[in-house]
Short mmCIF file of C-alpha atoms in Angstrom, two decimals:
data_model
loop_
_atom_site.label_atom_id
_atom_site.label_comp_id
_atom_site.label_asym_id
_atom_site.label_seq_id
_atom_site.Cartn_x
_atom_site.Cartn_y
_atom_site.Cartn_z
CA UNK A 1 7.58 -15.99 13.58
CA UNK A 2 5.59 -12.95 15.15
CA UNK A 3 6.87 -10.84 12.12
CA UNK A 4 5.10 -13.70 9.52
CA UNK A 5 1.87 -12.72 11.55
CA UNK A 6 2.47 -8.92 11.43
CA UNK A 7 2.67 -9.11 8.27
CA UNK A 8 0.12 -10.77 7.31
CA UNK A 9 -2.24 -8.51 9.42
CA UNK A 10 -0.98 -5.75 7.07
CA UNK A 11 -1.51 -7.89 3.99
CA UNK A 12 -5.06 -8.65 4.93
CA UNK A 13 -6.07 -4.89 5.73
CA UNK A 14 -3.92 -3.36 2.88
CA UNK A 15 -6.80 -5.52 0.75
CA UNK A 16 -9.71 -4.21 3.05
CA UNK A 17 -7.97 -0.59 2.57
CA UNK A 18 -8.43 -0.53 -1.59
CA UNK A 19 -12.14 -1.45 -0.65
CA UNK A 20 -12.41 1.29 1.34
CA UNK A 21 -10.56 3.64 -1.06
CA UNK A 22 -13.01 2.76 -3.45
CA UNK A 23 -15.83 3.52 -1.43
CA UNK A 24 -14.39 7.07 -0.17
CA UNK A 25 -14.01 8.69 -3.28
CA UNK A 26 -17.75 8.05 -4.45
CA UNK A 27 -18.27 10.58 -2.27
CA UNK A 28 -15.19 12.76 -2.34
CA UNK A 29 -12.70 13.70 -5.15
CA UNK A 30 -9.14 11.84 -5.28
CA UNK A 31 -7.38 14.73 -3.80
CA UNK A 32 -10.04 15.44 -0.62
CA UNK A 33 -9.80 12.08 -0.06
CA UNK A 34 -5.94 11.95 -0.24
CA UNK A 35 -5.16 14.75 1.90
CA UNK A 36 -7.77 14.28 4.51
CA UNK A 37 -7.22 10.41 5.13
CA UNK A 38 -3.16 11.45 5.34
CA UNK A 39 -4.15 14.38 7.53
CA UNK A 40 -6.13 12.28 9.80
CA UNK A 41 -4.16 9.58 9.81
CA UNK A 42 -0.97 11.65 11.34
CA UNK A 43 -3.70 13.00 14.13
CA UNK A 44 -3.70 9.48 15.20
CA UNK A 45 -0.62 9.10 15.57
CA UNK A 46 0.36 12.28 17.66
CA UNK A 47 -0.14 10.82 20.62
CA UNK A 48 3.31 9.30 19.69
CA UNK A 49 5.15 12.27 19.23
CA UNK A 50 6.75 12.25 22.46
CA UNK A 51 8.34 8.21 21.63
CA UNK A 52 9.22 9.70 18.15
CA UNK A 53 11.98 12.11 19.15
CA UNK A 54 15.73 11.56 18.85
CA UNK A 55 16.23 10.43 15.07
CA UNK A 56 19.43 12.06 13.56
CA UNK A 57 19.56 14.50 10.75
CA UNK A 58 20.37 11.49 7.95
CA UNK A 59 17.58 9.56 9.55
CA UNK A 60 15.01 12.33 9.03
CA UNK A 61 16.59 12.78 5.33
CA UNK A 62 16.05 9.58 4.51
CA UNK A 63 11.89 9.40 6.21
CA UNK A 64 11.42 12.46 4.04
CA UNK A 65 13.12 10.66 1.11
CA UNK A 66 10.47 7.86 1.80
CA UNK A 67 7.49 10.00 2.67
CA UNK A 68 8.09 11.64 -1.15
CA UNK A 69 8.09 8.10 -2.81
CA UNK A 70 4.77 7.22 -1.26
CA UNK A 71 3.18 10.91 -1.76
CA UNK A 72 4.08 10.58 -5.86
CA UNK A 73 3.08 6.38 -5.34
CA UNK A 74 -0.40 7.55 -3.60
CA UNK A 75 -1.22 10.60 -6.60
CA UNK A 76 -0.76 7.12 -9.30
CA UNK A 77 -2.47 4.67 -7.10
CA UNK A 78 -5.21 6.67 -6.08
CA UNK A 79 -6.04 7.95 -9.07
CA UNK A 80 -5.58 4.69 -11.25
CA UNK A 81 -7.86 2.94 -8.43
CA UNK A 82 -11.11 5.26 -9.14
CA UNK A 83 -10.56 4.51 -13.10
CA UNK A 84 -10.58 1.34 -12.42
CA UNK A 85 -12.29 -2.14 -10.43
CA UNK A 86 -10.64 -2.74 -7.08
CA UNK A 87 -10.61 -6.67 -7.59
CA UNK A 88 -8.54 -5.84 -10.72
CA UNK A 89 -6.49 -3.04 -8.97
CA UNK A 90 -5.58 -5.49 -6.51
CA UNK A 91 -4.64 -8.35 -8.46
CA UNK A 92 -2.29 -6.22 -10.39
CA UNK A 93 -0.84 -4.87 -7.63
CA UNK A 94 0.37 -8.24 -7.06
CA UNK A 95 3.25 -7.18 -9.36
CA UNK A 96 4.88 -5.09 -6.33
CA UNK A 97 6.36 -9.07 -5.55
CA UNK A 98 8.90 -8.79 -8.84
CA UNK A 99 10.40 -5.28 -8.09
CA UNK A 100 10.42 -5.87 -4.23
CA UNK A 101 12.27 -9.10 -4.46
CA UNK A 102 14.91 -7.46 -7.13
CA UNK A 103 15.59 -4.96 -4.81
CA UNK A 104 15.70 -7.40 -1.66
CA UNK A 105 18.24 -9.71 -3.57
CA UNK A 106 20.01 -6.40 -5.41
CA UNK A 107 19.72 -3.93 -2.64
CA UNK A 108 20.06 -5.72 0.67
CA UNK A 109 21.85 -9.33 -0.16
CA UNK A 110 19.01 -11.57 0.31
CA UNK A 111 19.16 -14.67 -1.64
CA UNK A 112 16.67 -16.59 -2.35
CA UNK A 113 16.40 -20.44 -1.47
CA UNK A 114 14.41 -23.40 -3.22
CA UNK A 115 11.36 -23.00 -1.70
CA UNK A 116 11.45 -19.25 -2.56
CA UNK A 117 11.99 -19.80 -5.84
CA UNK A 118 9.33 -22.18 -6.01
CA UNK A 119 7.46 -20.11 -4.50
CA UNK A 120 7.85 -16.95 -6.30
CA UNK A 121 6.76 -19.16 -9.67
CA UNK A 122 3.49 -20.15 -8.44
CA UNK A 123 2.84 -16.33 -7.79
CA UNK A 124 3.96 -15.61 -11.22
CA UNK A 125 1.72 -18.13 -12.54
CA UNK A 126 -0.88 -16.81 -10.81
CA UNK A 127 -0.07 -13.61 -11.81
CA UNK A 128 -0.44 -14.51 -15.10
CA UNK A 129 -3.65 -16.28 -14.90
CA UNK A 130 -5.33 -13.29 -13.72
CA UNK A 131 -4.15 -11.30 -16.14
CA UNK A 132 -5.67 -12.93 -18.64
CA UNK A 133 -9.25 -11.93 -17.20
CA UNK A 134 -8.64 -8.81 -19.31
CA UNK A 135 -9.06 -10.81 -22.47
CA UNK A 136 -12.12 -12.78 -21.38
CA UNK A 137 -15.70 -12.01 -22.28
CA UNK A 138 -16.68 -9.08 -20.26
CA UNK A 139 -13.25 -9.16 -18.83
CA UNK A 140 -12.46 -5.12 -17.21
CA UNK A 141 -10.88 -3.01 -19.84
CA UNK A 142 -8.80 -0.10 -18.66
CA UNK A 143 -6.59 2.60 -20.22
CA UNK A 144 -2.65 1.92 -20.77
CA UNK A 145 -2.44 5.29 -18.93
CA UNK A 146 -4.74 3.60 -16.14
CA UNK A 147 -2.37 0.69 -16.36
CA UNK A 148 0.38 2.77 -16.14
CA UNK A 149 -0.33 5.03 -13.19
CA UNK A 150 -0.98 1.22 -11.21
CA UNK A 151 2.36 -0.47 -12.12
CA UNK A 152 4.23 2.88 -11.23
CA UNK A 153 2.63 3.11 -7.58
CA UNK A 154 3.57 -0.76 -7.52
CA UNK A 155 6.85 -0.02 -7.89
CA UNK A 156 7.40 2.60 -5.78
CA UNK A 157 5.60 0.85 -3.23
CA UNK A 158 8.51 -1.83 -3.13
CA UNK A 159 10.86 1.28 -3.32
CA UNK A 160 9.47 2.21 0.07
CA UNK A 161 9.23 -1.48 1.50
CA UNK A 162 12.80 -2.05 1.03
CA UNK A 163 13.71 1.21 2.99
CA UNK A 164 11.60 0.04 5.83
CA UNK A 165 13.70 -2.89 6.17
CA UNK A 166 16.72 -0.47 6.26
CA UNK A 167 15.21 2.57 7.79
CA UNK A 168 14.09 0.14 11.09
CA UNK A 169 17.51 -0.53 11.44
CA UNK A 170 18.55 2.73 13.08
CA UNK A 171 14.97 4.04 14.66
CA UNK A 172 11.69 2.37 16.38
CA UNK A 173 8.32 1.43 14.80
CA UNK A 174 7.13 4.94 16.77
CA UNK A 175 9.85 7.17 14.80
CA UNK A 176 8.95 5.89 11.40
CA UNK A 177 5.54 6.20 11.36
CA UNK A 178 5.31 9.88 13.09
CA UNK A 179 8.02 11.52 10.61
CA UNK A 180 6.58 9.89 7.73
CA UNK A 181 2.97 10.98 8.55
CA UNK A 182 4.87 14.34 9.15
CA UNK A 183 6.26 14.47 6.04
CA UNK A 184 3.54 12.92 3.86
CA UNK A 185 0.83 15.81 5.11
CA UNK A 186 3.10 18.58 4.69
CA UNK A 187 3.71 17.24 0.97
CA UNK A 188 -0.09 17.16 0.49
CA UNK A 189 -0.78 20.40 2.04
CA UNK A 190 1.86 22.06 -0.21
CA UNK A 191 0.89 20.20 -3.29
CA UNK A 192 -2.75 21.61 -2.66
CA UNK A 193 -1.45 25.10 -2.45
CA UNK A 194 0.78 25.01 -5.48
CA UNK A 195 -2.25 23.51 -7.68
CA UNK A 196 -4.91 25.50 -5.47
CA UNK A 197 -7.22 23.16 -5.44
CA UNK A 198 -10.17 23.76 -3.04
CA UNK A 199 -11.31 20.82 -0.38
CA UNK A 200 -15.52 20.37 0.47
CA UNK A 201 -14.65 20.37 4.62
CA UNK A 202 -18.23 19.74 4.57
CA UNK A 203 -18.20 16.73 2.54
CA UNK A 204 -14.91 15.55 3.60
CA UNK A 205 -16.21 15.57 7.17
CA UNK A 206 -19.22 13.77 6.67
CA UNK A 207 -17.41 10.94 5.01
CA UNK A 208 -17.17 7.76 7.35
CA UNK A 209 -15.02 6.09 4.47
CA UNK A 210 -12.35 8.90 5.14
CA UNK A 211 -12.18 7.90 8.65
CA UNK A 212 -12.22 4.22 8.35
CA UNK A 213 -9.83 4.29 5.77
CA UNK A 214 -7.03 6.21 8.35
CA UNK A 215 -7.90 3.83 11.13
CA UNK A 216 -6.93 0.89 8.86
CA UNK A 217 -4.05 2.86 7.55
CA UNK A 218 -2.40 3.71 10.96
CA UNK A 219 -2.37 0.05 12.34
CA UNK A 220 -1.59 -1.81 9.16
CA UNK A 221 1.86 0.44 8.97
CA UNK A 222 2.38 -0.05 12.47
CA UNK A 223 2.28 -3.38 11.96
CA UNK A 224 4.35 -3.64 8.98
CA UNK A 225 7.45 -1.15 10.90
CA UNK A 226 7.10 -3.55 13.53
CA UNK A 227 8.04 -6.99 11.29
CA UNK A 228 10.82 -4.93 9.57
CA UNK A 229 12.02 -4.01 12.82
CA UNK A 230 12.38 -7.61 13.30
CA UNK A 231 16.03 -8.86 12.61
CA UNK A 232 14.70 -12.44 11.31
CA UNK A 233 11.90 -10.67 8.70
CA UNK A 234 13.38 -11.04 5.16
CA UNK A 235 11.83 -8.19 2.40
CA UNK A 236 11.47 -11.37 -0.28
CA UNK A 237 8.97 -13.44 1.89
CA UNK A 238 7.15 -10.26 3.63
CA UNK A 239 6.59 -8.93 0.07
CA UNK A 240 4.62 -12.50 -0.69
CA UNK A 241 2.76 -12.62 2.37
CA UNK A 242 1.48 -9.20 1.73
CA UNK A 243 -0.13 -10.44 -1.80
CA UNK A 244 -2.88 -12.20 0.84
CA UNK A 245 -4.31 -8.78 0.76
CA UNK A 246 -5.53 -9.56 -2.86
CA UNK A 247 -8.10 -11.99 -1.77
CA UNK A 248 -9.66 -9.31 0.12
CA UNK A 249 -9.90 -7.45 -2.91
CA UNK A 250 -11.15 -9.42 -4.79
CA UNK A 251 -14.09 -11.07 -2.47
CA UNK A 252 -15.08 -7.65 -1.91
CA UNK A 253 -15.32 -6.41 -5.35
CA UNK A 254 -17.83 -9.14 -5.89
CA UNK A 255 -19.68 -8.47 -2.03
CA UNK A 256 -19.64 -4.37 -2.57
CA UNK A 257 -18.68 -3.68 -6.07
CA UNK A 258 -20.44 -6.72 -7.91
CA UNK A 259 -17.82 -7.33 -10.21
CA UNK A 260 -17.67 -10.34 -12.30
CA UNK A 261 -15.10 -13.16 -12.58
CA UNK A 262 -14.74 -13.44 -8.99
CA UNK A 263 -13.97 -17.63 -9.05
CA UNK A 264 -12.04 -17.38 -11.80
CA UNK A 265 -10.07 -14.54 -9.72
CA UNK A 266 -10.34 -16.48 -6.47
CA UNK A 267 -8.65 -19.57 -8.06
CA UNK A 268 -5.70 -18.09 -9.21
CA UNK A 269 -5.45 -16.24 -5.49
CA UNK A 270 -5.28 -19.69 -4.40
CA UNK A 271 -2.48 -20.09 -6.39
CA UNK A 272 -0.82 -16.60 -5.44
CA UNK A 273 -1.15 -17.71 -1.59
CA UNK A 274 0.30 -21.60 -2.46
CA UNK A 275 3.19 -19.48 -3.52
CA UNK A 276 2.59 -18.27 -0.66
CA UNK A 277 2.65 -21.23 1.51
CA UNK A 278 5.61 -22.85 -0.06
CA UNK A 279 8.13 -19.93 0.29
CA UNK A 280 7.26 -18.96 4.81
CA UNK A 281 6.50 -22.84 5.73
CA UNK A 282 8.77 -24.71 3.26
#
């Protein structure tokens, strides 16, 4: 069950990630923050080039494929995340758990057993309950557009998870990650050029959030290519152990942020991780 913990070790620093997000671009515009944390991030992980060589032509294709779902899921989720509070940006990003298990029982055969099922309802009734902070007095009100931008990056999100799960099929944890980060900071860097937008080095540089935020980055992924790797790991239960993250989110909305309706919010998180519970231990 080393793959359950793995990914729950992503789950929990995905959450601590959107904190940090946050926090970065207070100081630092969407796309500084974007390119420098991608930029940094595949510093860290050049010590690795040397364990990343050997991955055919159609594996390479297929990184870049993924590396251009996340750099168009990033632009959405980045920029719907600064519009909006990250206990609520989290809790809808719980809705990554319907598209990912579509695709896992669509894309790659899984089924889906009792206790799954089960499970999957008490997420969606969580879900459900904390949507319905929106309504409540001096629930967060955001844009449709804002909306919008979130439930896209959700989805693409799953796009990506479920080629992990085939992607670690043919290459190691070490492959993955370097041609990604390859392919992800040349997308930025051209995207930059094409809309010649300017970056602050100055301001980038002296932001610790930047930093932080790549550190967390680097070993949550590594974490995650190393349960998918896993031949056991199923994409229908990973995708509900990663909605842990959300609690994260949420407690630190109220602890950093001080956002309201944090009970309320942490109740129906207890619900999302019974869900939870019922569909890895049942």
């Amino acid at each position: 069950m080393a793959w359950v913990f793995l990914t729950l070790t992503y789950g929990l620093l995905k959450g601590a990630r959107d904190i940090v997000k946050k926090k970065a671009m207070g100081k630092s515009s969407v796309m500084e923050v974007l390119f420098t944390y991608t930029l940094i991030s595949f510093i860290m992980v050049l010590p690795d080039a040397r364990n990343a060589m050997g991955l055919s032509a159609l594996g390479m294709l297929f990184t870049a494929l993924k590396s251009l779902i996340i750099f168009v899921a990033w632009l959405c989720g980045f920029n719907a995340l600064s519009r909006m509070p990250v206990s609520l940006y989290g809790v809808l990003d719980l809705t990554r758990i319907l598209f990912s298990t579509l695709m896992g029982v669509c894309l790659l055969g899984e089924t889906l057993g009792a206790a799954q099922i089960a499970g999957m309802a008490l997420v969606m009734l969580g879900l459900v309950m904390l949507g319905r902070t929106r309504n409540a007095p001096g629930g967060e009100r955001v844009s449709a557009r804002v909306l919008g931008l979130s439930l896209i990056c959700c989805f693409l999100n799953s796009a990506s998870g479920t080629m992990d799960k085939v992607l670690m099929r043919t290459m190691t944890s070490a492959q993955l990650q370097f041609w990604y980060m390859f392919f992800l900071t040349l997308y930025y860097t051209l995207f930059l050029l094409v809309r010649r937008e300017r970056i602050n080095v100055r301001g980038v540089l002296s932001n610790g959030w930047i930093y932080l935020l790549s550190a967390i980055f680097v070993i949550g992924d590594r974490a995650l290519f190393m349960a998918n790797g896993t031949p056991e790991s199923r994409v229908t239960v990973m995708q509900l152990i990663k909605q842990s993250g959300c609690i994260v989110s949420i407690v630190g909305g109220r602890l950093i942020f001080h956002e309201k309706g944090t009970l309320y919010k942490l109740c129906c998180a207890g619900v999302v991780l019974a869900g939870i519970a019922v569909s890895v231990l049942l």
